[in-house]
PDB file of C-alpha atoms and ligand atoms in Angstrom:
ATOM      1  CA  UNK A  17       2.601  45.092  69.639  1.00 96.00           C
ATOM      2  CA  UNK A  18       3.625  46.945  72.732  1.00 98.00           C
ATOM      3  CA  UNK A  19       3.072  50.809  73.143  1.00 98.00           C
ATOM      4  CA  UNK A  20       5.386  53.108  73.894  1.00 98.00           C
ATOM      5  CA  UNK A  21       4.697  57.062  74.815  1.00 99.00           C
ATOM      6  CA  UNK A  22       8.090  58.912  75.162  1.00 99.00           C
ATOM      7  CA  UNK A  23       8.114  62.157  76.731  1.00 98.00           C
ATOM      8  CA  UNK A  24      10.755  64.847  76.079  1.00 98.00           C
ATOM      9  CA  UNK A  25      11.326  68.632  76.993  1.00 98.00           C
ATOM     10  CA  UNK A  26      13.918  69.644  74.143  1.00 98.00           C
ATOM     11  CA  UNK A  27      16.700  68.473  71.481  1.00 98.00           C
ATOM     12  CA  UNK A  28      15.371  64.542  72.414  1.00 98.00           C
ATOM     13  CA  UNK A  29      18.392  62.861  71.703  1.00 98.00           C
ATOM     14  CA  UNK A  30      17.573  60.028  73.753  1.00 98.00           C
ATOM     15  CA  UNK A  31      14.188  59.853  72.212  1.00 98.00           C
ATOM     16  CA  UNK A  32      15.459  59.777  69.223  1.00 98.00           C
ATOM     17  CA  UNK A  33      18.004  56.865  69.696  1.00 98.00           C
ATOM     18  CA  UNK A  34      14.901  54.551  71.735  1.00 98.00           C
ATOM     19  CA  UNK A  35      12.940  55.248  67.815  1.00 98.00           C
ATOM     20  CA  UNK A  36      16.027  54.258  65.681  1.00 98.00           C
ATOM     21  CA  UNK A  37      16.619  50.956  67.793  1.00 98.00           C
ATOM     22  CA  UNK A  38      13.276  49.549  66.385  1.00 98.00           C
ATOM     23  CA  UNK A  39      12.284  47.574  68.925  1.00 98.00           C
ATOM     24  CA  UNK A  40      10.777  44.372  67.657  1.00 98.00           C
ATOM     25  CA  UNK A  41       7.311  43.879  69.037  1.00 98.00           C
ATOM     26  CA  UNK A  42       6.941  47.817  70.083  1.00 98.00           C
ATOM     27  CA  UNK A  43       6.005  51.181  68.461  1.00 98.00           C
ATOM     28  CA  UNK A  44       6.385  54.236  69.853  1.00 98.00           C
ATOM     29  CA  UNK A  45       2.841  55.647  69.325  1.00 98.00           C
ATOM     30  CA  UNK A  46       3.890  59.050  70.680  1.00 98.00           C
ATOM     31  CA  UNK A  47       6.364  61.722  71.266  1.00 99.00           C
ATOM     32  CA  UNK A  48       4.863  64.333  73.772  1.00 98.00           C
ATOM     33  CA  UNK A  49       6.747  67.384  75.319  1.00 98.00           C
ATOM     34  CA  UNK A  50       5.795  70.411  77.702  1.00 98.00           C
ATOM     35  CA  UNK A  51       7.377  72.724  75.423  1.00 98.00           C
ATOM     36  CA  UNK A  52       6.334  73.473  72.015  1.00 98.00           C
ATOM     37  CA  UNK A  53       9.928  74.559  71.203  1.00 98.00           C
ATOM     38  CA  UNK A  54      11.065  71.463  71.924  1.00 98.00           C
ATOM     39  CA  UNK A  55      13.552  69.935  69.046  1.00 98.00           C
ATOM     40  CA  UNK A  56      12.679  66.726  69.487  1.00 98.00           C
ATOM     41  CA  UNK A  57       9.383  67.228  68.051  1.00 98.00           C
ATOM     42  CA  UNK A  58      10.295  67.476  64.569  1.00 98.00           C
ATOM     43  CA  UNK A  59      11.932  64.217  64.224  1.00 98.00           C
ATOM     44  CA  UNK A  60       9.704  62.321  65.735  1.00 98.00           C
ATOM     45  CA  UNK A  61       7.199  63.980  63.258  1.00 98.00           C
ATOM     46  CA  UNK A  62       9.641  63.588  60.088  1.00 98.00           C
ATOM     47  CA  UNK A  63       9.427  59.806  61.374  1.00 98.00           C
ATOM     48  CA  UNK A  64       5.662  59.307  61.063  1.00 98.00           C
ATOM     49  CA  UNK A  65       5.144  59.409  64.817  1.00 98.00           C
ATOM     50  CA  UNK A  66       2.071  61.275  66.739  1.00 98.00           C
ATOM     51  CA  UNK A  67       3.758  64.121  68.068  1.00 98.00           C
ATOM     52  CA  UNK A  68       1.791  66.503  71.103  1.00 98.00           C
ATOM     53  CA  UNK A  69       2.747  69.475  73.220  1.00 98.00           C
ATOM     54  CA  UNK A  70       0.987  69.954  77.007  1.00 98.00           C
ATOM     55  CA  UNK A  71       2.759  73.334  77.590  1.00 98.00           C
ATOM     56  CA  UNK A  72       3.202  73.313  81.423  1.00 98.00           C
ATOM     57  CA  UNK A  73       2.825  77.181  80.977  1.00 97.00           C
ATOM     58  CA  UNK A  74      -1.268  76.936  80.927  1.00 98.00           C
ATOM     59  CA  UNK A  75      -1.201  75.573  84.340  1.00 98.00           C
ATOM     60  CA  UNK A  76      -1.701  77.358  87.217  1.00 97.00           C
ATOM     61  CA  UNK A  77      -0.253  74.622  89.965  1.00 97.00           C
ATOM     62  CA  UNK A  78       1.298  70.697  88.636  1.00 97.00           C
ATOM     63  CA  UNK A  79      -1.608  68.896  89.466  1.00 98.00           C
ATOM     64  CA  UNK A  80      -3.858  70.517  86.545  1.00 98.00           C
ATOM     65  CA  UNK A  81      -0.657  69.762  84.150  1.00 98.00           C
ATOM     66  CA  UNK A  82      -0.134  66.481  85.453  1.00 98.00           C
ATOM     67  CA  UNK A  83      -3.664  66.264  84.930  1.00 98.00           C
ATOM     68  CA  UNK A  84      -4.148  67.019  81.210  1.00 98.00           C
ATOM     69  CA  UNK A  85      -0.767  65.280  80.806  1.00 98.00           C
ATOM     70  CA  UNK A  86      -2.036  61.504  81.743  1.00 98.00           C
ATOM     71  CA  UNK A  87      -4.894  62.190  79.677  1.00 98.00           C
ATOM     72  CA  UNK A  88      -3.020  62.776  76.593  1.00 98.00           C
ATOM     73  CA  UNK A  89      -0.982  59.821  77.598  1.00 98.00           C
ATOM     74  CA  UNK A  90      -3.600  57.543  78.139  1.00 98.00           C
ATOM     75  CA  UNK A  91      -5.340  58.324  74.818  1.00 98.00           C
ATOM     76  CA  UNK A  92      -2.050  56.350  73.335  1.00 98.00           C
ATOM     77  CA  UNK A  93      -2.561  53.460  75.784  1.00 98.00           C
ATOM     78  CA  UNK A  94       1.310  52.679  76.667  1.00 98.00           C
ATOM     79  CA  UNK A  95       2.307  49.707  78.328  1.00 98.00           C
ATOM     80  CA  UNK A  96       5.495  51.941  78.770  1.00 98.00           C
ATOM     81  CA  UNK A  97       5.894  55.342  79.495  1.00 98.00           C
ATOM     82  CA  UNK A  98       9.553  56.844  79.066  1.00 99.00           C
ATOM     83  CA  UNK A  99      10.823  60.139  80.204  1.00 98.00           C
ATOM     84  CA  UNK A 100      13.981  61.057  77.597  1.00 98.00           C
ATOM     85  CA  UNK A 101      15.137  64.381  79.123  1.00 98.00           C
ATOM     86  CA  UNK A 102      11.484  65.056  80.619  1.00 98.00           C
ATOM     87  CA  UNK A 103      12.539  67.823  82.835  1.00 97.00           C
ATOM     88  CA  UNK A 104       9.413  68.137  84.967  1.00 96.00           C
ATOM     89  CA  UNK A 105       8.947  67.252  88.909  1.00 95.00           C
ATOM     90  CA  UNK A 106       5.643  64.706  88.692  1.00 97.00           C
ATOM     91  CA  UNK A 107       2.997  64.638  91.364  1.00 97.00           C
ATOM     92  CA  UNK A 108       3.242  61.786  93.688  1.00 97.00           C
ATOM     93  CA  UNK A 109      -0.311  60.438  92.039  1.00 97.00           C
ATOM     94  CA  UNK A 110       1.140  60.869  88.257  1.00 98.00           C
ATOM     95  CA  UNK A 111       3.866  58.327  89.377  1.00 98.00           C
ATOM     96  CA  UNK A 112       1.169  56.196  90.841  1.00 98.00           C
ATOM     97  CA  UNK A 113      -0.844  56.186  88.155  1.00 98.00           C
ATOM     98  CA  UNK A 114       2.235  54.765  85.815  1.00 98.00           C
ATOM     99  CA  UNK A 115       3.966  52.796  88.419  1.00 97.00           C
ATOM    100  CA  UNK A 116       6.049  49.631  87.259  1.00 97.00           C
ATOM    101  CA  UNK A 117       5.586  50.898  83.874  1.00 98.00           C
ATOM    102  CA  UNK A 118       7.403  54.304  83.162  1.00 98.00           C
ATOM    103  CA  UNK A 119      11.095  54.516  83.722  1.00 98.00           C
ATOM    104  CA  UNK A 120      13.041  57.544  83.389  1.00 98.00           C
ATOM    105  CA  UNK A 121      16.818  58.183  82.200  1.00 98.00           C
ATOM    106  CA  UNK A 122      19.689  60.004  84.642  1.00 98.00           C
ATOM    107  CA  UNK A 123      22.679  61.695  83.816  1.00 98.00           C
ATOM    108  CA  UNK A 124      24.547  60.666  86.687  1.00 98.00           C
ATOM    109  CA  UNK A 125      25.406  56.669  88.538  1.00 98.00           C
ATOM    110  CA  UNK A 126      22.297  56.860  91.269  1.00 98.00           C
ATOM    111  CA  UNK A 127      22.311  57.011  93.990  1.00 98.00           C
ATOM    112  CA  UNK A 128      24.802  59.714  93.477  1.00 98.00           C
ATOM    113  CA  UNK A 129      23.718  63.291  92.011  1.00 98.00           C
ATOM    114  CA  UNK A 130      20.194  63.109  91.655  1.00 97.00           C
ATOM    115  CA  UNK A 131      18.497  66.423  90.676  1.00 97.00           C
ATOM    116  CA  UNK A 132      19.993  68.895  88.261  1.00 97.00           C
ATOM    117  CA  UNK A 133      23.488  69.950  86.979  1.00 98.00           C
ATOM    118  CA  UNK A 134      25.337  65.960  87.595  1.00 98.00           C
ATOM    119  CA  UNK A 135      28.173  66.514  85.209  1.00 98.00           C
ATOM    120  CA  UNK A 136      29.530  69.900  86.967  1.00 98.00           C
ATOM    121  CA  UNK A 137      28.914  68.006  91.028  1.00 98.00           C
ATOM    122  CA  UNK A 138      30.510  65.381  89.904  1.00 98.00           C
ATOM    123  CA  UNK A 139      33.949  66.745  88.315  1.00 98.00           C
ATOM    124  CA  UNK A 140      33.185  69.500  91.493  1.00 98.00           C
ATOM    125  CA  UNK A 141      33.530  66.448  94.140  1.00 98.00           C
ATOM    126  CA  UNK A 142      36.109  65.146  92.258  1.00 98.00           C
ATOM    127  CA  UNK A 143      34.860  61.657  91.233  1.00 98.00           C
ATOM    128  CA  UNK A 144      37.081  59.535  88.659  1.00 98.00           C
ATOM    129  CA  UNK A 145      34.095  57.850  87.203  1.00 98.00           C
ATOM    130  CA  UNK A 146      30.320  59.518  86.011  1.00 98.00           C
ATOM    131  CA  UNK A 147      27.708  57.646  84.126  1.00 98.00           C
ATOM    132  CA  UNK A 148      24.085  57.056  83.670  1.00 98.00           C
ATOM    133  CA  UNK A 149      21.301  55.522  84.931  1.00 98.00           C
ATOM    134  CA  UNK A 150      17.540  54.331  83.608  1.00 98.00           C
ATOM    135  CA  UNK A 151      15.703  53.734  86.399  1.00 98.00           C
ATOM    136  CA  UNK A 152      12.009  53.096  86.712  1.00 98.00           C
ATOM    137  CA  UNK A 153       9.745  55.981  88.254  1.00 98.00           C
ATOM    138  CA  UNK A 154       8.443  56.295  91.836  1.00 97.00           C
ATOM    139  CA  UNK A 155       7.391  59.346  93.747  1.00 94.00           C
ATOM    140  CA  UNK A 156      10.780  60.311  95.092  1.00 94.00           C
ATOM    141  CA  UNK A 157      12.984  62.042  92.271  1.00 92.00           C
ATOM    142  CA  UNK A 158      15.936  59.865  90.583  1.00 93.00           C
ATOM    143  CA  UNK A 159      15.511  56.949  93.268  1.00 94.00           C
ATOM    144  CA  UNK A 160      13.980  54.006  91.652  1.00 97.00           C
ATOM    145  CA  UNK A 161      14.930  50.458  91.097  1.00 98.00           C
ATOM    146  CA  UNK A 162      17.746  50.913  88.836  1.00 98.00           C
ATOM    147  CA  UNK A 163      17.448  48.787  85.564  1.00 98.00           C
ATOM    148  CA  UNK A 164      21.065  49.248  84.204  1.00 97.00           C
ATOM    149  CA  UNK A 165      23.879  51.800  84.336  1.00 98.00           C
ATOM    150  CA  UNK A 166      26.948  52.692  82.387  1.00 98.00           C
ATOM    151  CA  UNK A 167      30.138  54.448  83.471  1.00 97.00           C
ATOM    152  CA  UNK A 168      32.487  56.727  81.831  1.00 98.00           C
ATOM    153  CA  UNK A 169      35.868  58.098  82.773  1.00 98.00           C
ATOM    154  CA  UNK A 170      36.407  61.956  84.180  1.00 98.00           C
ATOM    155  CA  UNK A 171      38.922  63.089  82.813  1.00 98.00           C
ATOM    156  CA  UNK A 172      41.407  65.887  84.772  1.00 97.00           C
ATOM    157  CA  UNK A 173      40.379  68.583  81.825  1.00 97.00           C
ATOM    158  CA  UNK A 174      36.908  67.704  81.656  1.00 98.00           C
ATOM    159  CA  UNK A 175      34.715  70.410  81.906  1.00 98.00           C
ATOM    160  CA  UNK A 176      30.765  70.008  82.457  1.00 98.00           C
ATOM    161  CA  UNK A 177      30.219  69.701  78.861  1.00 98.00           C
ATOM    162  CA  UNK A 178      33.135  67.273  77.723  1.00 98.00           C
ATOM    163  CA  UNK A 179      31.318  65.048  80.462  1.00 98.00           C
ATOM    164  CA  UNK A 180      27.845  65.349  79.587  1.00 98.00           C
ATOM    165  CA  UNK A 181      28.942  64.362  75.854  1.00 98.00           C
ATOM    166  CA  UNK A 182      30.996  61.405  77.124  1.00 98.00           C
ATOM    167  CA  UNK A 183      27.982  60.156  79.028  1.00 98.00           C
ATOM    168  CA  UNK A 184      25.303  61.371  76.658  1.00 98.00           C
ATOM    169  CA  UNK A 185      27.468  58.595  74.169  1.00 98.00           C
ATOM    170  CA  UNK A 186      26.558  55.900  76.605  1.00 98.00           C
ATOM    171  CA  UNK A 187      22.808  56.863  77.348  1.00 98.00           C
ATOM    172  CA  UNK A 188      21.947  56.089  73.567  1.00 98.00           C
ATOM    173  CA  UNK A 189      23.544  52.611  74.766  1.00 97.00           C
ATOM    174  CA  UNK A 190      21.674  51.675  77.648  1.00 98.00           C
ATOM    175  CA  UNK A 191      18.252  53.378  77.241  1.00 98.00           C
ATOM    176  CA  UNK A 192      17.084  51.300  73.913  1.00 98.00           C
ATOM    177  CA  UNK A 193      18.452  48.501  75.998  1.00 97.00           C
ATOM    178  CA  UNK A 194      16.516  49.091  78.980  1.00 98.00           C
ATOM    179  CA  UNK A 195      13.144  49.111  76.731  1.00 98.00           C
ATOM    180  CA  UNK A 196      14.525  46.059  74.853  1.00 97.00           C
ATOM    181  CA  UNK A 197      14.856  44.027  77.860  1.00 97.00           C
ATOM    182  CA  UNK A 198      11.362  45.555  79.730  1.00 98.00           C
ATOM    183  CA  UNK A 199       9.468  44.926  76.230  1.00 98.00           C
ATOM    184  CA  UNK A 200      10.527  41.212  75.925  1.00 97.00           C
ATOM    185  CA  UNK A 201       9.117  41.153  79.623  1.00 97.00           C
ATOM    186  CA  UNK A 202      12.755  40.422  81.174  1.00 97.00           C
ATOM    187  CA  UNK A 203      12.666  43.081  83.778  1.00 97.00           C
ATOM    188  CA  UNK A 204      10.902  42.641  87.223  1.00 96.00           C
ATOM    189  CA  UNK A 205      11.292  44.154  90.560  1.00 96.00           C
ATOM    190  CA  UNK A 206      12.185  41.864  93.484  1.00 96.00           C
ATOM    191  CA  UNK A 207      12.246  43.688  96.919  1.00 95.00           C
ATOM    192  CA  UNK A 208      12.638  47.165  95.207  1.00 94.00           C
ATOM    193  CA  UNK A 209      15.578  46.029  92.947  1.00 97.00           C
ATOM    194  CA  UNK A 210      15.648  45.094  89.652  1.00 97.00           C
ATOM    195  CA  UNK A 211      16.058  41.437  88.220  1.00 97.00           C
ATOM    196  CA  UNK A 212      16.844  41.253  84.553  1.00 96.00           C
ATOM    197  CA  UNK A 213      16.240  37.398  83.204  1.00 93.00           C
ATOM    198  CA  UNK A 214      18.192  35.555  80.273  1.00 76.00           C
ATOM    199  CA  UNK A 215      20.585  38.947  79.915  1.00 59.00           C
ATOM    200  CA  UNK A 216      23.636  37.900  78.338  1.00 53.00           C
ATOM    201  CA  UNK A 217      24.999  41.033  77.324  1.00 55.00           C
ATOM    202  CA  UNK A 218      24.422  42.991  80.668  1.00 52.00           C
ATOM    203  CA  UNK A 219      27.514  42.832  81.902  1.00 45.00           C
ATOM    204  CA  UNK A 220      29.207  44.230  78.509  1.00 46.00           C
ATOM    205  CA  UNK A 221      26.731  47.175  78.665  1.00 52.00           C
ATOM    206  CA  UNK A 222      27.157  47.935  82.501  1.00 52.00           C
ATOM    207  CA  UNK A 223      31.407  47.655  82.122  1.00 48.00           C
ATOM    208  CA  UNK A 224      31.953  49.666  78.988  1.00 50.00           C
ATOM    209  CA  UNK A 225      35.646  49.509  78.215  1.00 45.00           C
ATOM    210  CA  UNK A 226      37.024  52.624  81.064  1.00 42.00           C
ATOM    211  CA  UNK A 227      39.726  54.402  79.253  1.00 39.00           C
ATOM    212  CA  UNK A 228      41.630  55.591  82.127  1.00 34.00           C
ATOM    213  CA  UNK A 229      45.105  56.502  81.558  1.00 32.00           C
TER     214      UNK A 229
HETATM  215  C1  GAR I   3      19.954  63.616  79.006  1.00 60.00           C
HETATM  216  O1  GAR I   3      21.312  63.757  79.335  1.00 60.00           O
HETATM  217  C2  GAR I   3      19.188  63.031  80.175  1.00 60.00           C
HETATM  218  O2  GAR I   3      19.929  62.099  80.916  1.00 60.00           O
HETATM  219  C3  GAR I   3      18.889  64.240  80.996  1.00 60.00           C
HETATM  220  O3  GAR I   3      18.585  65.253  80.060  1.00 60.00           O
HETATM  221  C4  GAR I   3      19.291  64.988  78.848  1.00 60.00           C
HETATM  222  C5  GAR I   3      18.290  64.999  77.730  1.00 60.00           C
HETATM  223  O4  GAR I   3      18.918  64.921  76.480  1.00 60.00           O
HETATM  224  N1  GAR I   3      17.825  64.025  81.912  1.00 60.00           N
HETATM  225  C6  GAR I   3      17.764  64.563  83.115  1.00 60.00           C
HETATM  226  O5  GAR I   3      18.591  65.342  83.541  1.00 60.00           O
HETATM  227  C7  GAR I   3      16.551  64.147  83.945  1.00 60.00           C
HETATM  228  N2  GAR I   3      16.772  64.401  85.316  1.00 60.00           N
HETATM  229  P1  GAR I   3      18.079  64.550  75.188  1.00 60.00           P
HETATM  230  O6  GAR I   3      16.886  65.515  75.149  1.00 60.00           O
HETATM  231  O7  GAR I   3      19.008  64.806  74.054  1.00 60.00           O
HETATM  232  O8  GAR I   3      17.642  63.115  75.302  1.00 60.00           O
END
């Protein structure tokens, strides 16, 4: 039985849709956050899962929280480590420490809009299509090997939050897939992109129907 840790900084949507896939042959063994506020927590309580906060408040620089963060990681032993709306920059060793094994999801189609507020660039550049990507982790922020993506339609009246709930829709597709796929060991990196074996249904799940009138 695989281990999965899934970190989180609030409402843990995406958390929560990775738990109600039940994977076969993984558990998530733990749901931690940096903020005790964070909603997440109390489902992933409700649902019999080890719950724990590192509050990235009691550090004084993002080493020490990094720090205390692995630790409390480690304790759960995860072959996978998945960041669900994590909203933390990690130290270049952190990533290190977890490489080929924690993977991270992105509301935007990478390499396009990395870093904060996607939905609002992207209807502010006037793209037709957004989307998502799960990608896995490495020391430079939202640019890892891509695993799988999904693309929605902008619409001409979208604002940020029409698009961030149109996309949010097809992150609770592709991230339970992602961990699917990486725990039946059918995900490897080939010359820093991402091979996914025996995949059938990829293409469905990268090509979701675009509604564009
Ligand atoms: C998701 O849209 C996720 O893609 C995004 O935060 C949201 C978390 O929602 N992550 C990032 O922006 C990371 N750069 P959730 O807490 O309901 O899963």
């Amino acid at each position: 039985m695989k281990s999965i840790v899934i970190l989180i900084s609030g409402r843990g949507s995406n958390m929560e849709a990775i738990v109600r896939a039940a994977i076969p042959g993984a558990r998530v063994t733990a749901v931690i956050s940096n903020r005790p506020q964070a909603a997440g927590l109390r489902f992933a309580a409700d649902h019999g899962i080890a719950t724990e906060v590192v509050d990235h408040t009691a550090f004084d620089d993002r080493e020490g929280f990094d720090a205390a963060l692995a630790e409390t990681i480690d304790r759960h032993a995860p072959d996978l480590v998945v960041l669900a709306g994590f909203m933390r920059v990690l130290t270049a060793g952190f990533v290190r420490h977890y490489e080929g094994r924690m993977i991270n999801i992105h509301p935007s189609l990478l390499p396009a809009f990395t870093g904060l507020h996607t939905h609002q660039r992207a209807i502010d550049a006037g793209a037709r299509v957004a989307g998502t990507t799960v990608h896995f982790v490495t020391a430079e922020l939202d640019c890892g090997p891509i695993i799988v993506q999904a693309c929605v339609p902008v619409q001409p009246d979208d604002d940020a939050d029409a698009l961030a709930t149109r996309v949010l829709v097809q992150e609770h597709r592709i991230f339970p897939q992602a961990v699917r796929w990486i725990v039946e060991e059918r995900v490897r990196i080939e010359d820093g992109r991402v091979v996914v074996s025996a995949a059938p249904a990829a293409a469905a799940l990268i090509n979701p129907a675009l509604d564009v009138a």
